[in-house]
Amino acid sequence: MYKCCIFDLDGTLLNTLTALSYCTNHVVRDYGLGEIPTEEFKWMVGDGYRNQIKRALTYLGDTELVHLEETCKNYMDFFSKHCMHEVRPYEGIPELLEELKKAGLKLAVFSNKPNQQAIDNINGIFGEGYFDYVVGQIDGIPKKPDPSGALKIAEQFGVKPQECIYIGDTNTDMKTGTAAGMYTVGVLWGFRKREELEMYHPNIIIEHPSEMIGLLQV
């Protein structure tokens, strides 16, 4: 019987693609490098904001990353104010979370988004205290795919890793859940495709949040 569900944030719980695109394009625009289509951010995000900025600058031709440090600083200054820009939950997520709560499972978020913005996103959409634990990129906890953060959450709840379901939409998430020894679920409504997820051998891949309900008795 599972006791805890640990969710990735971007591309799993919330569609944040427009916010990430909006904030990144705002800061790179100053260098006259052009603008990145929103859809391109599906492969740029997921490994922390610094890697996101590296990929964005490289995409725009700054392969030497001349503007990296300045862009990272400007991005965080702007993102801290605009991280909720057009953010919304995916279809079926609110209903899924309610079912998980009714079943008595603990709910957590483990994200590579900067910690305060992860909290702002979750509280802004679901309300403060709706999730039992939310942690983003923060000093002292290695970024995914290092499983330390997921294992810390399990320890916080007093449950074993094998009593946890880990849910995400990228190869980073599949590596994280598997390395943590958790039942790992890949989702197809987010930023990456089935082929990428299958390469990292999650326990299951699902197409809609409603499919999660049947996993509770696995």
PDB file of C-alpha atoms in Angstrom:
ATOM      1  CA  MET A   1       0.000   0.000   0.000  1.00  0.00           C
ATOM      2  CA  TYR A   2       1.389   3.383  -0.967  1.00  0.00           C
ATOM      3  CA  LYS A   3       1.490   6.154   1.612  1.00  0.00           C
ATOM      4  CA  CYS A   4       3.021   9.092  -0.258  1.00  0.00           C
ATOM      5  CA  CYS A   5       2.977  10.698  -3.708  1.00  0.00           C
ATOM      6  CA  ILE A   6       5.905  12.912  -4.697  1.00  0.00           C
ATOM      7  CA  PHE A   7       5.264  15.094  -7.750  1.00  0.00           C
ATOM      8  CA  ASP A   8       7.527  16.992 -10.066  1.00  0.00           C
ATOM      9  CA  LEU A   9       6.120  20.489 -10.609  1.00  0.00           C
ATOM     10  CA  ASP A  10       6.762  21.913 -14.107  1.00  0.00           C
ATOM     11  CA  GLY A  11       5.111  19.751 -16.735  1.00  0.00           C
ATOM     12  CA  THR A  12       3.570  17.406 -14.188  1.00  0.00           C
ATOM     13  CA  LEU A  13       1.330  19.325 -11.792  1.00  0.00           C
ATOM     14  CA  LEU A  14       1.369  22.708 -13.503  1.00  0.00           C
ATOM     15  CA  ASN A  15       1.741  23.970 -17.041  1.00  0.00           C
ATOM     16  CA  THR A  16       4.375  26.641 -16.451  1.00  0.00           C
ATOM     17  CA  LEU A  17       5.758  26.755 -19.986  1.00  0.00           C
ATOM     18  CA  THR A  18       4.421  30.217 -20.793  1.00  0.00           C
ATOM     19  CA  ALA A  19       5.894  31.676 -17.596  1.00  0.00           C
ATOM     20  CA  LEU A  20       9.302  30.138 -18.273  1.00  0.00           C
ATOM     21  CA  SER A  21       9.264  31.360 -21.863  1.00  0.00           C
ATOM     22  CA  TYR A  22       8.019  34.824 -20.936  1.00  0.00           C
ATOM     23  CA  CYS A  23      10.647  35.372 -18.243  1.00  0.00           C
ATOM     24  CA  THR A  24      13.564  33.964 -20.238  1.00  0.00           C
ATOM     25  CA  ASN A  25      12.736  35.903 -23.385  1.00  0.00           C
ATOM     26  CA  HIS A  26      12.346  39.073 -21.350  1.00  0.00           C
ATOM     27  CA  VAL A  27      15.944  38.919 -20.113  1.00  0.00           C
ATOM     28  CA  VAL A  28      17.667  37.674 -23.297  1.00  0.00           C
ATOM     29  CA  ARG A  29      15.907  40.279 -25.413  1.00  0.00           C
ATOM     30  CA  ASP A  30      18.305  42.924 -24.079  1.00  0.00           C
ATOM     31  CA  TYR A  31      21.202  41.300 -25.932  1.00  0.00           C
ATOM     32  CA  GLY A  32      19.543  41.482 -29.329  1.00  0.00           C
ATOM     33  CA  LEU A  33      19.774  37.712 -29.754  1.00  0.00           C
ATOM     34  CA  GLY A  34      16.198  37.185 -30.837  1.00  0.00           C
ATOM     35  CA  GLU A  35      13.323  35.338 -29.181  1.00  0.00           C
ATOM     36  CA  ILE A  36      12.780  31.668 -28.438  1.00  0.00           C
ATOM     37  CA  PRO A  37       9.423  30.053 -29.353  1.00  0.00           C
ATOM     38  CA  THR A  38       7.559  28.849 -26.276  1.00  0.00           C
ATOM     39  CA  GLU A  39       7.473  25.232 -27.473  1.00  0.00           C
ATOM     40  CA  GLU A  40      11.281  25.087 -27.488  1.00  0.00           C
ATOM     41  CA  PHE A  41      11.293  25.445 -23.719  1.00  0.00           C
ATOM     42  CA  LYS A  42       9.911  21.918 -23.372  1.00  0.00           C
ATOM     43  CA  TRP A  43      13.442  20.569 -23.765  1.00  0.00           C
ATOM     44  CA  MET A  44      15.270  23.470 -22.111  1.00  0.00           C
ATOM     45  CA  VAL A  45      13.672  23.205 -18.678  1.00  0.00           C
ATOM     46  CA  GLY A  46      13.753  20.589 -15.940  1.00  0.00           C
ATOM     47  CA  ASP A  47      17.374  20.696 -14.805  1.00  0.00           C
ATOM     48  CA  GLY A  48      17.417  23.957 -12.872  1.00  0.00           C
ATOM     49  CA  TYR A  49      17.256  27.569 -14.003  1.00  0.00           C
ATOM     50  CA  ARG A  50      20.993  27.863 -14.708  1.00  0.00           C
ATOM     51  CA  ASN A  51      20.897  24.986 -17.208  1.00  0.00           C
ATOM     52  CA  GLN A  52      17.741  26.502 -18.684  1.00  0.00           C
ATOM     53  CA  ILE A  53      19.553  29.798 -19.295  1.00  0.00           C
ATOM     54  CA  LYS A  54      22.582  27.999 -20.743  1.00  0.00           C
ATOM     55  CA  ARG A  55      20.357  26.175 -23.218  1.00  0.00           C
ATOM     56  CA  ALA A  56      18.484  29.350 -24.105  1.00  0.00           C
ATOM     57  CA  LEU A  57      21.657  31.331 -24.782  1.00  0.00           C
ATOM     58  CA  THR A  58      23.170  28.493 -26.803  1.00  0.00           C
ATOM     59  CA  TYR A  59      19.951  28.226 -28.840  1.00  0.00           C
ATOM     60  CA  LEU A  60      20.255  31.937 -29.635  1.00  0.00           C
ATOM     61  CA  GLY A  61      23.882  31.635 -30.730  1.00  0.00           C
ATOM     62  CA  ASP A  62      25.738  32.646 -27.558  1.00  0.00           C
ATOM     63  CA  THR A  63      27.667  29.376 -27.558  1.00  0.00           C
ATOM     64  CA  GLU A  64      30.473  30.881 -25.471  1.00  0.00           C
ATOM     65  CA  LEU A  65      27.884  31.825 -22.829  1.00  0.00           C
ATOM     66  CA  VAL A  66      29.282  35.328 -22.646  1.00  0.00           C
ATOM     67  CA  HIS A  67      26.064  36.605 -21.075  1.00  0.00           C
ATOM     68  CA  LEU A  68      25.465  33.698 -18.692  1.00  0.00           C
ATOM     69  CA  GLU A  69      26.123  35.249 -15.291  1.00  0.00           C
ATOM     70  CA  GLU A  70      24.315  38.490 -16.025  1.00  0.00           C
ATOM     71  CA  THR A  71      21.378  36.655 -17.585  1.00  0.00           C
ATOM     72  CA  CYS A  72      21.027  34.280 -14.632  1.00  0.00           C
ATOM     73  CA  LYS A  73      20.902  37.206 -12.216  1.00  0.00           C
ATOM     74  CA  ASN A  74      18.443  39.183 -14.330  1.00  0.00           C
ATOM     75  CA  TYR A  75      16.308  36.098 -14.860  1.00  0.00           C
ATOM     76  CA  MET A  76      15.945  35.403 -11.154  1.00  0.00           C
ATOM     77  CA  ASP A  77      15.157  39.056 -10.444  1.00  0.00           C
ATOM     78  CA  PHE A  78      12.386  39.008 -13.054  1.00  0.00           C
ATOM     79  CA  PHE A  79      11.207  35.443 -12.434  1.00  0.00           C
ATOM     80  CA  SER A  80      10.732  36.100  -8.726  1.00  0.00           C
ATOM     81  CA  LYS A  81       8.069  38.652  -9.652  1.00  0.00           C
ATOM     82  CA  HIS A  82       6.480  36.891 -12.631  1.00  0.00           C
ATOM     83  CA  CYS A  83       6.720  33.148 -11.911  1.00  0.00           C
ATOM     84  CA  MET A  84       2.901  32.883 -11.871  1.00  0.00           C
ATOM     85  CA  HIS A  85       2.483  34.282 -15.405  1.00  0.00           C
ATOM     86  CA  GLU A  86      -0.335  32.217 -16.991  1.00  0.00           C
ATOM     87  CA  VAL A  87       0.450  29.206 -14.774  1.00  0.00           C
ATOM     88  CA  ARG A  88      -2.368  26.663 -14.550  1.00  0.00           C
ATOM     89  CA  PRO A  89      -2.875  23.072 -13.407  1.00  0.00           C
ATOM     90  CA  TYR A  90      -3.158  20.374 -16.028  1.00  0.00           C
ATOM     91  CA  GLU A  91      -6.580  18.934 -16.754  1.00  0.00           C
ATOM     92  CA  GLY A  92      -7.451  16.288 -14.183  1.00  0.00           C
ATOM     93  CA  ILE A  93      -4.789  17.270 -11.650  1.00  0.00           C
ATOM     94  CA  PRO A  94      -7.103  18.945  -9.083  1.00  0.00           C
ATOM     95  CA  GLU A  95      -9.410  15.933  -9.173  1.00  0.00           C
ATOM     96  CA  LEU A  96      -6.490  13.519  -8.812  1.00  0.00           C
ATOM     97  CA  LEU A  97      -5.102  15.372  -5.811  1.00  0.00           C
ATOM     98  CA  GLU A  98      -8.476  15.310  -4.096  1.00  0.00           C
ATOM     99  CA  GLU A  99      -8.711  11.548  -4.613  1.00  0.00           C
ATOM    100  CA  LEU A 100      -5.214  11.053  -3.204  1.00  0.00           C
ATOM    101  CA  LYS A 101      -6.105  13.117  -0.162  1.00  0.00           C
ATOM    102  CA  LYS A 102      -9.290  11.098   0.371  1.00  0.00           C
ATOM    103  CA  ALA A 103      -7.175   7.939   0.240  1.00  0.00           C
ATOM    104  CA  GLY A 104      -5.010   9.332   3.036  1.00  0.00           C
ATOM    105  CA  LEU A 105      -1.780   9.739   1.062  1.00  0.00           C
ATOM    106  CA  LYS A 106       0.766  12.410   1.889  1.00  0.00           C
ATOM    107  CA  LEU A 107       1.375  14.823  -1.000  1.00  0.00           C
ATOM    108  CA  ALA A 108       4.767  16.354  -1.764  1.00  0.00           C
ATOM    109  CA  VAL A 109       6.528  18.312  -4.500  1.00  0.00           C
ATOM    110  CA  PHE A 110      10.205  17.885  -5.396  1.00  0.00           C
ATOM    111  CA  SER A 111      11.255  20.321  -8.113  1.00  0.00           C
ATOM    112  CA  ASN A 112      14.384  21.755  -9.706  1.00  0.00           C
ATOM    113  CA  LYS A 113      12.619  25.130  -9.856  1.00  0.00           C
ATOM    114  CA  PRO A 114      14.123  27.646  -7.393  1.00  0.00           C
ATOM    115  CA  ASN A 115      12.639  26.887  -3.989  1.00  0.00           C
ATOM    116  CA  GLN A 116      10.699  30.103  -3.362  1.00  0.00           C
ATOM    117  CA  GLN A 117       9.159  30.080  -6.825  1.00  0.00           C
ATOM    118  CA  ALA A 118       8.193  26.410  -6.420  1.00  0.00           C
ATOM    119  CA  ILE A 119       6.397  27.340  -3.203  1.00  0.00           C
ATOM    120  CA  ASP A 120       4.812  30.393  -4.863  1.00  0.00           C
ATOM    121  CA  ASN A 121       3.511  28.268  -7.759  1.00  0.00           C
ATOM    122  CA  ILE A 122       2.048  25.571  -5.528  1.00  0.00           C
ATOM    123  CA  ASN A 123       0.518  27.936  -2.975  1.00  0.00           C
ATOM    124  CA  GLY A 124      -0.735  30.256  -5.714  1.00  0.00           C
ATOM    125  CA  ILE A 125      -2.659  27.488  -7.467  1.00  0.00           C
ATOM    126  CA  PHE A 126      -3.608  25.030  -4.712  1.00  0.00           C
ATOM    127  CA  GLY A 127      -3.468  27.181  -1.586  1.00  0.00           C
ATOM    128  CA  GLU A 128      -1.063  27.276   1.303  1.00  0.00           C
ATOM    129  CA  GLY A 129      -0.868  23.993   3.206  1.00  0.00           C
ATOM    130  CA  TYR A 130      -2.608  21.914   0.521  1.00  0.00           C
ATOM    131  CA  PHE A 131       0.586  19.936  -0.047  1.00  0.00           C
ATOM    132  CA  ASP A 132       2.266  18.390   2.978  1.00  0.00           C
ATOM    133  CA  TYR A 133       5.791  19.236   1.769  1.00  0.00           C
ATOM    134  CA  VAL A 134       7.197  21.372  -1.054  1.00  0.00           C
ATOM    135  CA  VAL A 135      10.890  21.666  -1.886  1.00  0.00           C
ATOM    136  CA  GLY A 136      12.603  23.178  -4.898  1.00  0.00           C
ATOM    137  CA  GLN A 137      16.202  23.951  -5.751  1.00  0.00           C
ATOM    138  CA  ILE A 138      17.782  24.977  -2.456  1.00  0.00           C
ATOM    139  CA  ASP A 139      21.185  24.836  -0.800  1.00  0.00           C
ATOM    140  CA  GLY A 140      21.780  21.544   0.994  1.00  0.00           C
ATOM    141  CA  ILE A 141      19.627  19.385  -1.282  1.00  0.00           C
ATOM    142  CA  PRO A 142      21.185  18.252  -4.581  1.00  0.00           C
ATOM    143  CA  LYS A 143      19.156  18.848  -7.727  1.00  0.00           C
ATOM    144  CA  LYS A 144      17.411  15.972  -9.444  1.00  0.00           C
ATOM    145  CA  PRO A 145      18.269  13.403 -10.718  1.00  0.00           C
ATOM    146  CA  ASP A 146      20.069  12.984  -7.396  1.00  0.00           C
ATOM    147  CA  PRO A 147      17.443  11.147  -5.303  1.00  0.00           C
ATOM    148  CA  SER A 148      18.442  12.772  -1.996  1.00  0.00           C
ATOM    149  CA  GLY A 149      15.509  15.196  -1.996  1.00  0.00           C
ATOM    150  CA  ALA A 150      12.965  12.460  -2.692  1.00  0.00           C
ATOM    151  CA  LEU A 151      14.456  10.292   0.041  1.00  0.00           C
ATOM    152  CA  LYS A 152      14.419  13.237   2.447  1.00  0.00           C
ATOM    153  CA  ILE A 153      10.704  13.654   1.811  1.00  0.00           C
ATOM    154  CA  ALA A 154      10.072   9.970   2.534  1.00  0.00           C
ATOM    155  CA  GLU A 155      12.057  10.282   5.743  1.00  0.00           C
ATOM    156  CA  GLN A 156      10.097  13.422   6.675  1.00  0.00           C
ATOM    157  CA  PHE A 157       6.872  11.437   6.385  1.00  0.00           C
ATOM    158  CA  GLY A 158       8.264   8.371   8.155  1.00  0.00           C
ATOM    159  CA  VAL A 159       7.662   6.093   5.168  1.00  0.00           C
ATOM    160  CA  LYS A 160       9.885   3.731   3.201  1.00  0.00           C
ATOM    161  CA  PRO A 161      10.913   4.602  -0.379  1.00  0.00           C
ATOM    162  CA  GLN A 162       8.997   1.590  -1.669  1.00  0.00           C
ATOM    163  CA  GLU A 163       5.844   3.064  -0.104  1.00  0.00           C
ATOM    164  CA  CYS A 164       6.179   6.167  -2.298  1.00  0.00           C
ATOM    165  CA  ILE A 165       5.005   6.950  -5.815  1.00  0.00           C
ATOM    166  CA  TYR A 166       7.200   9.394  -7.733  1.00  0.00           C
ATOM    167  CA  ILE A 167       5.541  11.193 -10.665  1.00  0.00           C
ATOM    168  CA  GLY A 168       7.254  13.259 -13.372  1.00  0.00           C
ATOM    169  CA  ASP A 169       7.447  14.118 -17.053  1.00  0.00           C
ATOM    170  CA  THR A 170      11.164  14.091 -18.000  1.00  0.00           C
ATOM    171  CA  ASN A 171      14.156  11.777 -18.094  1.00  0.00           C
ATOM    172  CA  THR A 172      15.443  13.635 -15.020  1.00  0.00           C
ATOM    173  CA  ASP A 173      12.347  12.550 -13.117  1.00  0.00           C
ATOM    174  CA  MET A 174      12.564   8.953 -14.276  1.00  0.00           C
ATOM    175  CA  LYS A 175      16.178   8.788 -13.067  1.00  0.00           C
ATOM    176  CA  THR A 176      15.214  10.383  -9.757  1.00  0.00           C
ATOM    177  CA  GLY A 177      12.336   8.076  -8.926  1.00  0.00           C
ATOM    178  CA  THR A 178      14.200   4.958  -9.974  1.00  0.00           C
ATOM    179  CA  ALA A 179      17.336   5.902  -8.037  1.00  0.00           C
ATOM    180  CA  ALA A 180      15.206   6.544  -4.960  1.00  0.00           C
ATOM    181  CA  GLY A 181      13.690   3.060  -5.183  1.00  0.00           C
ATOM    182  CA  MET A 182      10.184   4.462  -5.586  1.00  0.00           C
ATOM    183  CA  TYR A 183       7.361   3.376  -7.873  1.00  0.00           C
ATOM    184  CA  THR A 184       8.091   5.697 -10.785  1.00  0.00           C
ATOM    185  CA  VAL A 185       5.356   7.087 -13.021  1.00  0.00           C
ATOM    186  CA  GLY A 186       6.069   8.908 -16.285  1.00  0.00           C
ATOM    187  CA  VAL A 187       3.376  11.292 -17.543  1.00  0.00           C
ATOM    188  CA  LEU A 188       2.697  12.265 -21.141  1.00  0.00           C
ATOM    189  CA  TRP A 189       0.717  15.480 -20.638  1.00  0.00           C
ATOM    190  CA  GLY A 190       3.890  17.441 -19.808  1.00  0.00           C
ATOM    191  CA  PHE A 191       7.004  18.544 -21.659  1.00  0.00           C
ATOM    192  CA  ARG A 192       8.549  15.337 -23.021  1.00  0.00           C
ATOM    193  CA  LYS A 193       7.543  12.388 -25.208  1.00  0.00           C
ATOM    194  CA  ARG A 194       7.024   8.706 -24.485  1.00  0.00           C
ATOM    195  CA  GLU A 195      10.273   7.686 -26.212  1.00  0.00           C
ATOM    196  CA  GLU A 196      12.358   9.733 -23.779  1.00  0.00           C
ATOM    197  CA  LEU A 197      10.580   8.366 -20.717  1.00  0.00           C
ATOM    198  CA  GLU A 198      10.759   4.757 -21.905  1.00  0.00           C
ATOM    199  CA  MET A 199      14.546   4.982 -22.202  1.00  0.00           C
ATOM    200  CA  TYR A 200      14.752   5.286 -18.409  1.00  0.00           C
ATOM    201  CA  HIS A 201      12.372   2.443 -17.556  1.00  0.00           C
ATOM    202  CA  PRO A 202       9.717   3.892 -15.263  1.00  0.00           C
ATOM    203  CA  ASN A 203       7.304   1.418 -13.716  1.00  0.00           C
ATOM    204  CA  ILE A 204       4.484   2.825 -15.815  1.00  0.00           C
ATOM    205  CA  ILE A 205       3.697   5.634 -18.253  1.00  0.00           C
ATOM    206  CA  ILE A 206       0.266   7.277 -18.179  1.00  0.00           C
ATOM    207  CA  GLU A 207      -1.563   9.674 -20.482  1.00  0.00           C
ATOM    208  CA  HIS A 208      -4.049  11.291 -18.059  1.00  0.00           C
ATOM    209  CA  PRO A 209      -4.060  11.984 -14.304  1.00  0.00           C
ATOM    210  CA  SER A 210      -7.156   9.821 -13.822  1.00  0.00           C
ATOM    211  CA  GLU A 211      -5.016   6.744 -14.551  1.00  0.00           C
ATOM    212  CA  MET A 212      -3.183   7.361 -11.271  1.00  0.00           C
ATOM    213  CA  ILE A 213      -6.155   6.294  -9.192  1.00  0.00           C
ATOM    214  CA  GLY A 214      -5.777   2.666 -10.200  1.00  0.00           C
ATOM    215  CA  LEU A 215      -2.170   2.641  -8.997  1.00  0.00           C
ATOM    216  CA  LEU A 216      -3.057   3.141  -5.359  1.00  0.00           C
ATOM    217  CA  GLN A 217      -3.621  -0.569  -4.809  1.00  0.00           C
ATOM    218  CA  VAL A 218      -0.573  -1.718  -6.841  1.00  0.00           C
TER     219      VAL A 218
END
